[in-house]
């Protein structure tokens, strides 16, 4: 049985964006509403300070907002952190969890990522759960095992009943301009799909698996048509409306 999945293109603005950056959002909204209707769900994950503005200003063009991280707890003494419920309250519908930059900089473990994903689901958000190998792990031939372990540890059982999204982002491809070959992407996404269907059955067949890592206007068309690639998680190229729109249009 084949499951039809509407692709999703998410922009991760990382720690970039002031209120003035909303001009790019306005430009993107203009392109999305005047051109051909996008064939993908479009999400922007800006810094937390402008999530509410993105949610408000993007709505009429169908642009959805997401957070870049959340705490596993609903509230409490966690200075500087943000709860999933706060993002939802600001109008977010998605949240990235377990991005490799957070796993590296804050030592986030699979267990913590799973707890964040559970908190997101509890707050009514759809978690975008990130996994991906280092270059050394790929060179050693361990990429699939590393990603399989991350998936097993990071995806909560609640994914059986709720929507989760997986983002495969090879760490060595992030911000480097380098990407895996289409065959390597197909192999990894196929392996992720098998793991999802083994664990969640038919539900796993419908989980979106995004590719991320130097996804650009120049390579989007090719990468987004690889089997089991159900959209993309875009960093640098999501900051400019024109580039991001070109990637969305490549679906
Ligand atoms: P780049 O698209 O800038 O390589 O970043 C990818 C990424 O980390 C998205 O989460």
PDB file of C-alpha atoms and ligand atoms in Angstrom:
ATOM      1  CA  UNK A   1       0.000   0.000   0.000  1.00  0.00           C
ATOM      2  CA  UNK A   2       1.318   3.450  -0.798  1.00  0.00           C
ATOM      3  CA  UNK A   3       0.566   6.380   1.450  1.00  0.00           C
ATOM      4  CA  UNK A   4       0.261   9.840  -0.078  1.00  0.00           C
ATOM      5  CA  UNK A   5       2.119  12.374   1.983  1.00  0.00           C
ATOM      6  CA  UNK A   6       1.813  16.124   1.420  1.00  0.00           C
ATOM      7  CA  UNK A   7       5.377  17.426   1.540  1.00  0.00           C
ATOM      8  CA  UNK A   8       6.383  19.977   4.149  1.00  0.00           C
ATOM      9  CA  UNK A   9       9.058  22.630   3.747  1.00  0.00           C
ATOM     10  CA  UNK A  10      10.222  24.204   6.991  1.00  0.00           C
ATOM     11  CA  UNK A  11      12.606  27.127   7.339  1.00  0.00           C
ATOM     12  CA  UNK A  12      14.822  27.118  10.422  1.00  0.00           C
ATOM     13  CA  UNK A  13      15.972  30.690  10.901  1.00  0.00           C
ATOM     14  CA  UNK A  14      18.225  29.630  13.813  1.00  0.00           C
ATOM     15  CA  UNK A  15      19.492  32.674  15.760  1.00  0.00           C
ATOM     16  CA  UNK A  16      18.757  35.076  12.916  1.00  0.00           C
ATOM     17  CA  UNK A  17      15.891  37.505  12.715  1.00  0.00           C
ATOM     18  CA  UNK A  18      14.677  40.759  14.197  1.00  0.00           C
ATOM     19  CA  UNK A  19      11.295  42.336  13.712  1.00  0.00           C
ATOM     20  CA  UNK A  20      12.680  43.844  10.497  1.00  0.00           C
ATOM     21  CA  UNK A  21      13.099  40.306   9.117  1.00  0.00           C
ATOM     22  CA  UNK A  22       9.338  40.121   8.908  1.00  0.00           C
ATOM     23  CA  UNK A  23       9.753  41.991   5.610  1.00  0.00           C
ATOM     24  CA  UNK A  24      11.046  38.684   4.179  1.00  0.00           C
ATOM     25  CA  UNK A  25       7.925  36.991   5.510  1.00  0.00           C
ATOM     26  CA  UNK A  26       5.746  39.585   3.830  1.00  0.00           C
ATOM     27  CA  UNK A  27       7.677  39.067   0.578  1.00  0.00           C
ATOM     28  CA  UNK A  28       7.283  35.281   0.836  1.00  0.00           C
ATOM     29  CA  UNK A  29       3.569  35.643   1.582  1.00  0.00           C
ATOM     30  CA  UNK A  30       3.230  37.776  -1.539  1.00  0.00           C
ATOM     31  CA  UNK A  31       4.959  35.147  -3.687  1.00  0.00           C
ATOM     32  CA  UNK A  32       2.882  32.318  -2.231  1.00  0.00           C
ATOM     33  CA  UNK A  33      -0.410  34.091  -2.802  1.00  0.00           C
ATOM     34  CA  UNK A  34       0.261  35.428  -6.289  1.00  0.00           C
ATOM     35  CA  UNK A  35       2.021  32.398  -7.799  1.00  0.00           C
ATOM     36  CA  UNK A  36       0.750  28.871  -8.267  1.00  0.00           C
ATOM     37  CA  UNK A  37      -0.604  27.413  -4.999  1.00  0.00           C
ATOM     38  CA  UNK A  38       2.251  25.684  -3.147  1.00  0.00           C
ATOM     39  CA  UNK A  39       2.190  21.889  -3.186  1.00  0.00           C
ATOM     40  CA  UNK A  40       3.746  21.786   0.275  1.00  0.00           C
ATOM     41  CA  UNK A  41       2.884  22.762   3.817  1.00  0.00           C
ATOM     42  CA  UNK A  42       5.053  25.811   4.554  1.00  0.00           C
ATOM     43  CA  UNK A  43       6.458  26.384   8.039  1.00  0.00           C
ATOM     44  CA  UNK A  44       8.839  29.020   9.371  1.00  0.00           C
ATOM     45  CA  UNK A  45      10.626  28.496  12.673  1.00  0.00           C
ATOM     46  CA  UNK A  46      11.955  31.939  13.627  1.00  0.00           C
ATOM     47  CA  UNK A  47      13.564  32.979  16.920  1.00  0.00           C
ATOM     48  CA  UNK A  48      11.064  32.784  19.800  1.00  0.00           C
ATOM     49  CA  UNK A  49      10.839  36.580  20.008  1.00  0.00           C
ATOM     50  CA  UNK A  50       9.000  36.759  16.685  1.00  0.00           C
ATOM     51  CA  UNK A  51       7.046  33.487  16.653  1.00  0.00           C
ATOM     52  CA  UNK A  52       3.816  35.328  17.432  1.00  0.00           C
ATOM     53  CA  UNK A  53       4.419  37.866  14.670  1.00  0.00           C
ATOM     54  CA  UNK A  54       5.206  35.130  12.119  1.00  0.00           C
ATOM     55  CA  UNK A  55       2.083  33.195  13.136  1.00  0.00           C
ATOM     56  CA  UNK A  56      -0.054  36.324  12.811  1.00  0.00           C
ATOM     57  CA  UNK A  57       1.421  37.730   9.616  1.00  0.00           C
ATOM     58  CA  UNK A  58       1.890  34.395   7.850  1.00  0.00           C
ATOM     59  CA  UNK A  59      -1.622  33.096   8.415  1.00  0.00           C
ATOM     60  CA  UNK A  60      -3.326  34.681   5.406  1.00  0.00           C
ATOM     61  CA  UNK A  61      -0.708  33.153   3.067  1.00  0.00           C
ATOM     62  CA  UNK A  62      -0.933  29.749   4.761  1.00  0.00           C
ATOM     63  CA  UNK A  63       2.517  30.076   6.341  1.00  0.00           C
ATOM     64  CA  UNK A  64       2.604  28.255   9.684  1.00  0.00           C
ATOM     65  CA  UNK A  65       4.909  29.076  12.588  1.00  0.00           C
ATOM     66  CA  UNK A  66       7.148  26.818  14.633  1.00  0.00           C
ATOM     67  CA  UNK A  67       9.591  27.067  17.516  1.00  0.00           C
ATOM     68  CA  UNK A  68      13.219  25.923  17.392  1.00  0.00           C
ATOM     69  CA  UNK A  69      13.302  24.143  20.746  1.00  0.00           C
ATOM     70  CA  UNK A  70      11.187  23.672  23.864  1.00  0.00           C
ATOM     71  CA  UNK A  71      11.682  22.524  27.436  1.00  0.00           C
ATOM     72  CA  UNK A  72      10.342  19.162  28.533  1.00  0.00           C
ATOM     73  CA  UNK A  73       8.482  20.703  31.480  1.00  0.00           C
ATOM     74  CA  UNK A  74       5.233  22.628  31.177  1.00  0.00           C
ATOM     75  CA  UNK A  75       6.407  25.461  33.451  1.00  0.00           C
ATOM     76  CA  UNK A  76       8.700  26.144  36.388  1.00  0.00           C
ATOM     77  CA  UNK A  77      12.088  27.450  37.458  1.00  0.00           C
ATOM     78  CA  UNK A  78      13.941  27.103  34.135  1.00  0.00           C
ATOM     79  CA  UNK A  79      15.401  30.527  33.465  1.00  0.00           C
ATOM     80  CA  UNK A  80      15.791  31.276  29.799  1.00  0.00           C
ATOM     81  CA  UNK A  81      13.871  28.241  28.571  1.00  0.00           C
ATOM     82  CA  UNK A  82      10.598  28.156  26.714  1.00  0.00           C
ATOM     83  CA  UNK A  83       7.750  25.694  27.245  1.00  0.00           C
ATOM     84  CA  UNK A  84       5.908  24.028  24.380  1.00  0.00           C
ATOM     85  CA  UNK A  85       2.675  25.508  25.703  1.00  0.00           C
ATOM     86  CA  UNK A  86       4.163  29.007  25.407  1.00  0.00           C
ATOM     87  CA  UNK A  87       4.987  28.420  21.741  1.00  0.00           C
ATOM     88  CA  UNK A  88       1.479  27.117  21.144  1.00  0.00           C
ATOM     89  CA  UNK A  89       0.092  30.138  22.976  1.00  0.00           C
ATOM     90  CA  UNK A  90       2.102  32.381  20.615  1.00  0.00           C
ATOM     91  CA  UNK A  91       0.490  30.676  17.618  1.00  0.00           C
ATOM     92  CA  UNK A  92       3.099  28.023  16.766  1.00  0.00           C
ATOM     93  CA  UNK A  93       1.943  24.675  15.415  1.00  0.00           C
ATOM     94  CA  UNK A  94       5.341  22.985  15.133  1.00  0.00           C
ATOM     95  CA  UNK A  95       8.576  22.844  17.104  1.00  0.00           C
ATOM     96  CA  UNK A  96      12.012  21.553  16.150  1.00  0.00           C
ATOM     97  CA  UNK A  97      13.526  19.275  18.801  1.00  0.00           C
ATOM     98  CA  UNK A  98      16.939  17.635  18.936  1.00  0.00           C
ATOM     99  CA  UNK A  99      18.598  19.801  16.294  1.00  0.00           C
ATOM    100  CA  UNK A 100      22.250  18.754  16.026  1.00  0.00           C
ATOM    101  CA  UNK A 101      23.352  22.252  17.027  1.00  0.00           C
ATOM    102  CA  UNK A 102      21.537  21.789  20.351  1.00  0.00           C
ATOM    103  CA  UNK A 103      22.683  18.210  20.752  1.00  0.00           C
ATOM    104  CA  UNK A 104      26.272  19.462  20.259  1.00  0.00           C
ATOM    105  CA  UNK A 105      26.172  22.763  22.170  1.00  0.00           C
ATOM    106  CA  UNK A 106      24.015  21.641  25.116  1.00  0.00           C
ATOM    107  CA  UNK A 107      24.718  17.928  25.148  1.00  0.00           C
ATOM    108  CA  UNK A 108      21.069  17.065  24.571  1.00  0.00           C
ATOM    109  CA  UNK A 109      20.562  13.315  24.724  1.00  0.00           C
ATOM    110  CA  UNK A 110      18.030  11.183  22.865  1.00  0.00           C
ATOM    111  CA  UNK A 111      16.157  10.800  26.147  1.00  0.00           C
ATOM    112  CA  UNK A 112      15.893  14.578  26.577  1.00  0.00           C
ATOM    113  CA  UNK A 113      14.853  15.004  22.965  1.00  0.00           C
ATOM    114  CA  UNK A 114      12.131  12.390  23.450  1.00  0.00           C
ATOM    115  CA  UNK A 115      10.888  14.224  26.558  1.00  0.00           C
ATOM    116  CA  UNK A 116      10.763  17.489  24.582  1.00  0.00           C
ATOM    117  CA  UNK A 117       8.841  15.787  21.782  1.00  0.00           C
ATOM    118  CA  UNK A 118       6.383  14.427  24.356  1.00  0.00           C
ATOM    119  CA  UNK A 119       5.961  17.904  25.828  1.00  0.00           C
ATOM    120  CA  UNK A 120       5.356  19.297  22.347  1.00  0.00           C
ATOM    121  CA  UNK A 121       2.662  16.711  21.642  1.00  0.00           C
ATOM    122  CA  UNK A 122       1.119  17.412  25.036  1.00  0.00           C
ATOM    123  CA  UNK A 123       0.867  21.098  24.112  1.00  0.00           C
ATOM    124  CA  UNK A 124      -0.759  20.309  20.767  1.00  0.00           C
ATOM    125  CA  UNK A 125       2.382  20.979  18.697  1.00  0.00           C
ATOM    126  CA  UNK A 126       3.849  18.725  16.026  1.00  0.00           C
ATOM    127  CA  UNK A 127       7.491  17.997  16.880  1.00  0.00           C
ATOM    128  CA  UNK A 128      10.085  17.983  14.098  1.00  0.00           C
ATOM    129  CA  UNK A 129      12.558  15.472  15.530  1.00  0.00           C
ATOM    130  CA  UNK A 130      16.094  15.852  14.127  1.00  0.00           C
ATOM    131  CA  UNK A 131      18.628  13.071  13.643  1.00  0.00           C
ATOM    132  CA  UNK A 132      21.853  12.801  11.675  1.00  0.00           C
ATOM    133  CA  UNK A 133      25.386  11.445  11.710  1.00  0.00           C
ATOM    134  CA  UNK A 134      28.772  13.177  11.879  1.00  0.00           C
ATOM    135  CA  UNK A 135      31.228  12.889   9.030  1.00  0.00           C
ATOM    136  CA  UNK A 136      33.419  10.508  11.049  1.00  0.00           C
ATOM    137  CA  UNK A 137      30.432   8.247  11.686  1.00  0.00           C
ATOM    138  CA  UNK A 138      29.594   8.189   7.973  1.00  0.00           C
ATOM    139  CA  UNK A 139      33.209   7.524   7.000  1.00  0.00           C
ATOM    140  CA  UNK A 140      33.286   4.625   9.447  1.00  0.00           C
ATOM    141  CA  UNK A 141      30.192   3.144   7.765  1.00  0.00           C
ATOM    142  CA  UNK A 142      28.051   3.680  10.867  1.00  0.00           C
ATOM    143  CA  UNK A 143      25.633   6.335   9.620  1.00  0.00           C
ATOM    144  CA  UNK A 144      22.542   4.111   9.454  1.00  0.00           C
ATOM    145  CA  UNK A 145      23.166   2.589  12.879  1.00  0.00           C
ATOM    146  CA  UNK A 146      23.755   5.998  14.469  1.00  0.00           C
ATOM    147  CA  UNK A 147      20.544   7.382  13.007  1.00  0.00           C
ATOM    148  CA  UNK A 148      18.602   4.235  13.925  1.00  0.00           C
ATOM    149  CA  UNK A 149      19.717   4.596  17.545  1.00  0.00           C
ATOM    150  CA  UNK A 150      18.815   8.276  17.602  1.00  0.00           C
ATOM    151  CA  UNK A 151      15.369   7.503  16.190  1.00  0.00           C
ATOM    152  CA  UNK A 152      14.710   4.671  18.624  1.00  0.00           C
ATOM    153  CA  UNK A 153      15.647   6.929  21.532  1.00  0.00           C
ATOM    154  CA  UNK A 154      14.166  10.234  20.390  1.00  0.00           C
ATOM    155  CA  UNK A 155      10.722   9.350  19.028  1.00  0.00           C
ATOM    156  CA  UNK A 156       8.112   8.978  21.777  1.00  0.00           C
ATOM    157  CA  UNK A 157       5.580   6.147  21.810  1.00  0.00           C
ATOM    158  CA  UNK A 158       2.927   8.865  21.509  1.00  0.00           C
ATOM    159  CA  UNK A 159       3.852   9.043  17.800  1.00  0.00           C
ATOM    160  CA  UNK A 160       1.481   6.106  17.414  1.00  0.00           C
ATOM    161  CA  UNK A 161      -1.478   8.439  18.020  1.00  0.00           C
ATOM    162  CA  UNK A 162      -0.072  11.871  17.198  1.00  0.00           C
ATOM    163  CA  UNK A 163       1.691  13.534  14.290  1.00  0.00           C
ATOM    164  CA  UNK A 164       5.459  13.714  14.461  1.00  0.00           C
ATOM    165  CA  UNK A 165       7.916  14.640  11.736  1.00  0.00           C
ATOM    166  CA  UNK A 166      11.432  13.294  11.340  1.00  0.00           C
ATOM    167  CA  UNK A 167      14.207  15.467   9.896  1.00  0.00           C
ATOM    168  CA  UNK A 168      17.347  13.702   8.668  1.00  0.00           C
ATOM    169  CA  UNK A 169      20.160  16.232   8.762  1.00  0.00           C
ATOM    170  CA  UNK A 170      23.664  14.841   8.228  1.00  0.00           C
ATOM    171  CA  UNK A 171      25.740  17.111  10.469  1.00  0.00           C
ATOM    172  CA  UNK A 172      28.544  17.446   7.925  1.00  0.00           C
ATOM    173  CA  UNK A 173      26.071  18.826   5.366  1.00  0.00           C
ATOM    174  CA  UNK A 174      24.714  21.609   7.588  1.00  0.00           C
ATOM    175  CA  UNK A 175      25.903  25.023   6.467  1.00  0.00           C
ATOM    176  CA  UNK A 176      28.745  23.541   4.421  1.00  0.00           C
ATOM    177  CA  UNK A 177      27.324  23.512   0.898  1.00  0.00           C
ATOM    178  CA  UNK A 178      27.975  19.769   0.775  1.00  0.00           C
ATOM    179  CA  UNK A 179      25.174  17.223   0.431  1.00  0.00           C
ATOM    180  CA  UNK A 180      25.013  13.424   0.331  1.00  0.00           C
ATOM    181  CA  UNK A 181      24.443  11.817  -3.067  1.00  0.00           C
ATOM    182  CA  UNK A 182      20.842  11.101  -4.014  1.00  0.00           C
ATOM    183  CA  UNK A 183      21.573   7.394  -3.547  1.00  0.00           C
ATOM    184  CA  UNK A 184      22.845   7.996  -0.031  1.00  0.00           C
ATOM    185  CA  UNK A 185      19.789  10.099   0.810  1.00  0.00           C
ATOM    186  CA  UNK A 186      17.485   7.411  -0.626  1.00  0.00           C
ATOM    187  CA  UNK A 187      19.234   4.722   1.370  1.00  0.00           C
ATOM    188  CA  UNK A 188      19.048   6.642   4.660  1.00  0.00           C
ATOM    189  CA  UNK A 189      15.442   7.747   4.178  1.00  0.00           C
ATOM    190  CA  UNK A 190      14.505   4.165   3.238  1.00  0.00           C
ATOM    191  CA  UNK A 191      16.149   2.912   6.398  1.00  0.00           C
ATOM    192  CA  UNK A 192      14.305   5.523   8.493  1.00  0.00           C
ATOM    193  CA  UNK A 193      11.014   4.538   6.808  1.00  0.00           C
ATOM    194  CA  UNK A 194      11.564   0.862   7.612  1.00  0.00           C
ATOM    195  CA  UNK A 195      12.238   1.692  11.226  1.00  0.00           C
ATOM    196  CA  UNK A 196       9.103   3.834  11.444  1.00  0.00           C
ATOM    197  CA  UNK A 197       6.875   1.150   9.908  1.00  0.00           C
ATOM    198  CA  UNK A 198       8.441  -1.593  12.056  1.00  0.00           C
ATOM    199  CA  UNK A 199       7.592   0.417  15.163  1.00  0.00           C
ATOM    200  CA  UNK A 200       4.369   2.188  14.230  1.00  0.00           C
ATOM    201  CA  UNK A 201       2.911   0.119  11.388  1.00  0.00           C
ATOM    202  CA  UNK A 202       0.723   2.013   8.949  1.00  0.00           C
ATOM    203  CA  UNK A 203       1.092   5.180  11.008  1.00  0.00           C
ATOM    204  CA  UNK A 204       4.851   4.999  10.393  1.00  0.00           C
ATOM    205  CA  UNK A 205       4.251   4.816   6.641  1.00  0.00           C
ATOM    206  CA  UNK A 206       2.631   8.264   6.827  1.00  0.00           C
ATOM    207  CA  UNK A 207       5.281  10.058   8.901  1.00  0.00           C
ATOM    208  CA  UNK A 208       7.016  12.830   6.957  1.00  0.00           C
ATOM    209  CA  UNK A 209      10.777  12.382   6.671  1.00  0.00           C
ATOM    210  CA  UNK A 210      12.411  15.713   5.803  1.00  0.00           C
ATOM    211  CA  UNK A 211      15.901  16.124   4.406  1.00  0.00           C
ATOM    212  CA  UNK A 212      18.036  18.981   5.776  1.00  0.00           C
ATOM    213  CA  UNK A 213      21.599  20.152   5.175  1.00  0.00           C
ATOM    214  CA  UNK A 214      22.598  22.663   2.487  1.00  0.00           C
ATOM    215  CA  UNK A 215      19.232  22.403   0.757  1.00  0.00           C
ATOM    216  CA  UNK A 216      19.330  25.247  -1.780  1.00  0.00           C
ATOM    217  CA  UNK A 217      17.401  26.534  -4.795  1.00  0.00           C
ATOM    218  CA  UNK A 218      20.032  24.801  -6.979  1.00  0.00           C
ATOM    219  CA  UNK A 219      19.630  21.286  -5.547  1.00  0.00           C
ATOM    220  CA  UNK A 220      16.083  21.286  -4.147  1.00  0.00           C
ATOM    221  CA  UNK A 221      14.331  19.835  -7.181  1.00  0.00           C
ATOM    222  CA  UNK A 222      16.684  16.886  -7.361  1.00  0.00           C
ATOM    223  CA  UNK A 223      16.744  16.114  -3.630  1.00  0.00           C
ATOM    224  CA  UNK A 224      13.018  16.588  -3.014  1.00  0.00           C
ATOM    225  CA  UNK A 225      12.135  13.937  -5.584  1.00  0.00           C
ATOM    226  CA  UNK A 226      14.217  11.230  -3.907  1.00  0.00           C
ATOM    227  CA  UNK A 227      12.076   8.371  -2.613  1.00  0.00           C
ATOM    228  CA  UNK A 228      10.914   8.825   0.991  1.00  0.00           C
ATOM    229  CA  UNK A 229      11.964  12.479   1.047  1.00  0.00           C
ATOM    230  CA  UNK A 230       8.758  14.187   2.123  1.00  0.00           C
ATOM    231  CA  UNK A 231      10.045  17.740   2.278  1.00  0.00           C
ATOM    232  CA  UNK A 232      12.933  19.697   3.667  1.00  0.00           C
ATOM    233  CA  UNK A 233      14.288  21.517   6.690  1.00  0.00           C
ATOM    234  CA  UNK A 234      16.090  24.554   5.347  1.00  0.00           C
ATOM    235  CA  UNK A 235      18.560  26.733   7.221  1.00  0.00           C
ATOM    236  CA  UNK A 236      20.477  29.467   5.400  1.00  0.00           C
ATOM    237  CA  UNK A 237      18.361  29.422   2.255  1.00  0.00           C
ATOM    238  CA  UNK A 238      15.181  30.066   4.263  1.00  0.00           C
ATOM    239  CA  UNK A 239      16.345  33.546   5.279  1.00  0.00           C
ATOM    240  CA  UNK A 240      15.730  35.058   1.863  1.00  0.00           C
ATOM    241  CA  UNK A 241      12.147  34.920   0.615  1.00  0.00           C
ATOM    242  CA  UNK A 242      13.204  34.431  -3.007  1.00  0.00           C
ATOM    243  CA  UNK A 243      15.426  31.424  -2.246  1.00  0.00           C
ATOM    244  CA  UNK A 244      12.928  29.835   0.119  1.00  0.00           C
ATOM    245  CA  UNK A 245      10.124  30.317  -2.389  1.00  0.00           C
ATOM    246  CA  UNK A 246      12.225  28.626  -5.084  1.00  0.00           C
ATOM    247  CA  UNK A 247      12.703  25.625  -2.797  1.00  0.00           C
ATOM    248  CA  UNK A 248       8.966  25.487  -2.003  1.00  0.00           C
ATOM    249  CA  UNK A 249       8.213  25.692  -5.727  1.00  0.00           C
ATOM    250  CA  UNK A 250      10.558  22.767  -6.396  1.00  0.00           C
ATOM    251  CA  UNK A 251       8.061  20.426  -4.720  1.00  0.00           C
TER     252      UNK A 251
HETATM  253  P1  LIG B   1      21.569  24.775   6.193  1.00  0.00           P
HETATM  254  O1  LIG B   1      20.394  24.677   5.246  1.00  0.00           O
HETATM  255  O2  LIG B   1      22.017  26.189   6.397  1.00  0.00           O
HETATM  256  O3  LIG B   1      22.652  23.831   5.826  1.00  0.00           O
HETATM  257  O4  LIG B   1      21.021  24.316   7.639  1.00  0.00           O
HETATM  258  C1  LIG B   1      20.323  23.125   7.747  1.00  0.00           C
HETATM  259  C2  LIG B   1      19.721  23.057   9.105  1.00  0.00           C
HETATM  260  O5  LIG B   1      20.419  22.890  10.092  1.00  0.00           O
HETATM  261  C3  LIG B   1      18.267  23.214   9.220  1.00  0.00           C
HETATM  262  O6  LIG B   1      17.821  22.871  10.484  1.00  0.00           O
END
